Every structure is written in C-alpha cells, then in structure tokens.
Amino acid sequence: MAKKASTEQGKATGKTSASAKRAAKPKAGSAAAQQQVIFSLQAGTPIYVKTADICAAFGISNQWVGQLTSQGTIHKTKTSHGMLYNLFETVKAYCQYLEERAKKVSEDEAEINLKRKVAEAKLKESKAVVAELQAKEFQGKMHRSEDVQAMTADLLYFVRGSLLALPGRCATDAAACGDPNEVQKILEKEVFAILDDLSNYGYSKKKYDERVRQRMKRDSADVEEIEDSTEG
C-alpha cells in the first residue's frame, strides 16, 4: 500500500515537473524569445560584419558604402567567411571622414565669407570713386575722354568750315583786283579773320553741361532697357 502511494506520488511529481518545464520555456514570438542576445567580448576583439550591417549602423545606403570603399575611406578585410568589414576600424574611419568633411565645409564657408567681404569692400570703394568722379565732372574740374573727343571734333569742324568758306569769301574781291599784291592782302585779311575766330573759340561750360545731361539720359535709358530685358 505504501509502495503504491509512493509510485503515484512519483508520477504526480514527474508530471508536475514536466508541466513546469513546458511552462517555463518561452513560446515562439513571445517577448522573451524576441529579446536581443548580448555577448560579453574582450576589449579589442575584432568583429567582422557585412555591408548591410554597416548600412544599418551608419544609416547610409548600400551605394554610399560602396563609394566609401572605392575611394579608400573604409576597407574590407579577407576572412574565412569572405570579404567583410572590421567594425571598429570602419566606425573609426567613418567618424574621421565626417570630421574632415565638416572641417572642409567650415573652411570653404570661411573662404566664401572672406571673398564676399572683399568684394563688398571693393564695390563700396568703386562706388565712392565713381561718386567722386561724377562730382568733379559736375563741377567742371574733370572731363570724360569721349566729351573731350567730341569737343575736339567740333573744333575741327569749325576750322574745316572756315577754310572751305575762304575761297568763296575771297573770290569776288580777288577777281575784281588785278594786282597780285592786293590779292595777297585780301587773302591775308581773311586768314587773319579765321585765326581770330579760332582764338576766340573757347570752352563753353553751358554746352558741356548739356552734353553731360544728354549722355546721362542715354545711359539711364540703356540701364532701364537692360533691366527690362533681364526681367522679361
């Protein structure tokens, strides 16, 4: 009787233990089964990973990993499982690449800012020079080369016109005079008259100011035309 009770008790105990083991084992898909496996590694132990792992670690595309590899930023190592990336070396190399890239961007921005400041300073200086030249021009202290050329042309046209008019002015008197000396005096008189006109031919500020206003009006119209064509 005691033996039977012991057997039944053993069966019950065995059944209970089996049930406990089944209950303790996590089912597939449960939270316990989905927990990550964590390895305790010795410091400096090399870990080799695939391209997909590098993409996941850095958040970059497969093409970018390939480009970094081709340009020599990161490297693959030959292992018993094929060509893989040394994780530690790859992380270090990529961080160094990002630091150098950020430094270069900062240097480029500093150079651009410097060039912009230099350009702005030159522009201000040019505007100041232009303003000074315009002030001297309005005061009559300076003349543009084109205006001097135009005024010189006016003088030459005056001389040309006077010389071309000389024969007509002398022809009648010279024809009525039979003495060569008298003809010479007539010609000398007209030549001296021309020279006297030339000596009195001087700079006219009024004419020059009018020429400047006309030129500025033309320049303003040209600028407006260029701006209109650019906007269009």
XYZ file of C-alpha atoms in Angstrom:
232
model
C 0.000 0.000 0.000
C 2.848 2.355 0.838
C 4.660 1.401 -2.349
C 1.604 2.209 -4.454
C 1.241 5.577 -2.815
C 4.903 6.322 -3.414
C 4.566 5.391 -7.101
C 1.548 7.570 -7.559
C 3.299 10.380 -5.800
C 6.339 9.995 -8.077
C 4.142 10.046 -11.169
C 2.418 13.135 -9.935
C 5.757 14.782 -9.183
C 7.158 13.903 -12.594
C 4.076 15.234 -14.324
C 4.287 18.423 -12.365
C 7.984 18.896 -13.212
C 7.359 18.349 -16.923
C 4.499 20.797 -16.844
C 6.703 23.339 -15.083
C 9.431 22.965 -17.721
C 6.920 23.429 -20.526
C 5.502 26.464 -18.791
C 8.981 27.943 -18.234
C 10.003 27.563 -21.919
C 9.038 30.771 -23.856
C 6.807 30.305 -26.844
C 7.982 31.398 -30.283
C 7.065 35.038 -30.945
C 6.814 35.889 -27.267
C 8.601 38.936 -25.784
C 11.175 36.703 -24.100
C 12.031 34.975 -27.386
C 12.412 38.303 -29.203
C 14.966 39.684 -26.732
C 18.379 40.514 -28.247
C 21.314 38.275 -27.495
C 24.131 40.188 -25.790
C 27.702 38.906 -25.929
C 30.349 39.860 -23.443
C 33.516 40.373 -25.534
C 37.068 41.028 -24.546
C 38.177 44.608 -25.307
C 39.792 44.879 -28.749
C 38.256 41.651 -30.083
C 37.810 42.177 -33.848
C 34.249 41.943 -35.116
C 33.641 41.489 -38.825
C 30.317 42.494 -40.347
C 28.662 42.638 -43.755
C 27.738 45.674 -45.854
C 24.158 45.551 -44.616
C 25.392 45.873 -41.039
C 27.423 48.978 -41.936
C 24.356 50.467 -43.635
C 22.254 49.808 -40.541
C 24.910 51.132 -38.144
C 25.541 54.411 -40.008
C 22.113 54.900 -41.561
C 23.524 55.139 -45.073
C 22.745 53.402 -48.330
C 24.484 50.416 -49.847
C 25.669 52.620 -52.746
C 27.265 55.089 -50.321
C 29.080 52.272 -48.536
C 30.367 51.089 -51.904
C 31.559 54.601 -52.769
C 33.318 54.996 -49.420
C 35.040 51.669 -50.037
C 36.072 52.535 -53.606
C 37.563 55.879 -52.543
C 39.535 54.202 -49.747
C 37.716 55.711 -46.776
C 36.782 52.304 -45.378
C 38.248 48.910 -46.209
C 37.235 45.282 -46.386
C 39.245 42.511 -44.786
C 39.607 38.984 -46.081
C 38.178 36.465 -43.576
C 37.216 32.826 -43.582
C 33.663 33.969 -44.359
C 34.665 36.218 -47.248
C 35.453 39.913 -47.535
C 33.974 41.692 -44.506
C 34.337 44.990 -42.674
C 36.167 45.267 -39.385
C 33.512 47.042 -37.317
C 35.814 49.023 -35.028
C 38.153 50.154 -37.794
C 35.212 51.057 -40.047
C 33.496 53.132 -37.358
C 36.737 54.953 -36.595
C 37.476 55.620 -40.276
C 33.966 56.860 -40.999
C 33.973 59.202 -37.977
C 37.316 60.613 -39.114
C 35.896 61.087 -42.621
C 32.915 63.024 -41.231
C 35.206 65.235 -39.113
C 37.430 66.072 -42.091
C 34.387 66.740 -44.247
C 32.881 69.094 -41.646
C 36.246 70.875 -41.309
C 36.478 71.334 -45.080
C 32.936 72.717 -45.220
C 33.827 75.202 -42.467
C 36.988 76.254 -44.306
C 35.045 76.671 -47.561
C 32.417 78.780 -45.800
C 35.133 80.928 -44.216
C 36.802 81.423 -47.604
C 33.473 82.319 -49.215
C 32.714 84.815 -46.448
C 36.167 86.366 -46.856
C 35.731 86.687 -50.623
C 32.282 88.197 -50.134
C 33.645 90.781 -47.683
C 36.492 91.649 -50.063
C 34.031 92.000 -52.948
C 31.736 94.203 -50.867
C 34.677 96.400 -49.852
C 35.794 96.752 -53.483
C 32.241 97.562 -54.535
C 31.954 100.299 -51.900
C 35.341 101.663 -52.934
C 34.317 101.663 -56.601
C 31.069 103.470 -55.796
C 32.996 106.082 -53.821
C 35.403 106.632 -56.727
C 32.526 106.922 -59.197
C 30.718 109.383 -56.951
C 33.885 111.486 -56.632
C 34.446 111.492 -60.396
C 30.826 112.483 -61.013
C 31.141 115.336 -58.534
C 34.275 116.615 -60.294
C 32.534 116.235 -63.631
C 29.547 118.303 -62.486
C 31.916 120.944 -61.126
C 33.714 121.137 -64.466
C 37.007 120.001 -62.932
C 37.172 116.830 -64.980
C 36.020 115.857 -68.459
C 35.410 112.455 -69.905
C 37.566 111.416 -72.812
C 34.512 110.978 -75.021
C 33.399 114.530 -74.252
C 36.883 115.900 -74.969
C 36.911 113.965 -78.201
C 33.511 115.366 -79.152
C 34.549 118.942 -78.362
C 37.775 118.470 -80.339
C 35.731 117.235 -83.253
C 33.562 120.348 -83.027
C 36.710 122.492 -83.193
C 37.982 120.633 -86.230
C 34.635 121.035 -87.970
C 34.789 124.762 -87.224
C 38.265 125.043 -88.751
C 37.242 122.949 -91.735
C 34.174 125.059 -92.347
C 36.151 128.285 -92.117
C 38.781 127.070 -94.580
C 36.199 125.800 -97.022
C 34.444 129.171 -96.879
C 37.687 131.057 -97.559
C 37.686 130.774 -101.384
C 34.102 131.958 -101.642
C 34.737 134.925 -99.380
C 37.846 135.980 -101.364
C 36.795 135.110 -104.905
C 34.805 138.245 -105.752
C 37.324 140.724 -104.335
C 40.274 138.845 -105.824
C 38.652 138.716 -109.269
C 37.997 142.449 -109.246
C 41.597 143.164 -108.302
C 44.284 142.922 -110.971
C 47.230 143.485 -108.663
C 48.705 140.290 -107.064
C 49.760 142.253 -104.025
C 46.197 143.331 -103.466
C 45.032 139.694 -103.840
C 47.604 138.675 -101.249
C 46.310 141.304 -98.843
C 42.749 140.107 -99.352
C 43.741 136.520 -98.585
C 45.800 137.539 -95.551
C 42.867 139.522 -94.237
C 40.539 136.523 -94.443
C 43.142 134.147 -92.940
C 43.686 136.520 -90.020
C 39.922 136.662 -89.559
C 39.807 132.875 -89.329
C 42.683 132.832 -86.833
C 40.930 135.489 -84.784
C 37.780 133.327 -84.703
C 39.884 130.381 -83.603
C 41.479 132.396 -80.821
C 38.032 133.270 -79.543
C 36.843 129.665 -79.800
C 36.848 128.574 -76.155
C 35.349 126.084 -73.738
C 31.638 126.572 -73.157
C 30.523 125.220 -69.800
C 26.912 125.536 -70.856
C 27.453 123.339 -73.897
C 29.473 120.851 -71.855
C 26.784 120.596 -69.153
C 24.178 119.986 -71.835
C 26.344 117.256 -73.345
C 26.735 115.604 -69.903
C 22.966 115.673 -69.287
C 22.275 114.086 -72.650
C 24.833 111.371 -72.054
C 23.465 110.566 -68.580
C 19.967 110.419 -70.028
C 21.136 107.919 -72.658
C 22.970 105.835 -70.031
C 19.889 105.760 -67.802
C 17.719 104.658 -70.732
C 20.233 101.884 -71.586
C 20.214 100.624 -67.980
C 16.416 100.539 -67.887
C 16.351 98.661 -71.187
C 18.818 96.060 -69.869
C 16.810 95.622 -66.646
C 13.573 95.193 -68.623
C 15.127 92.579 -70.901
C 16.551 90.742 -67.872
C 13.214 90.676 -66.072
C 11.481 89.538 -69.233
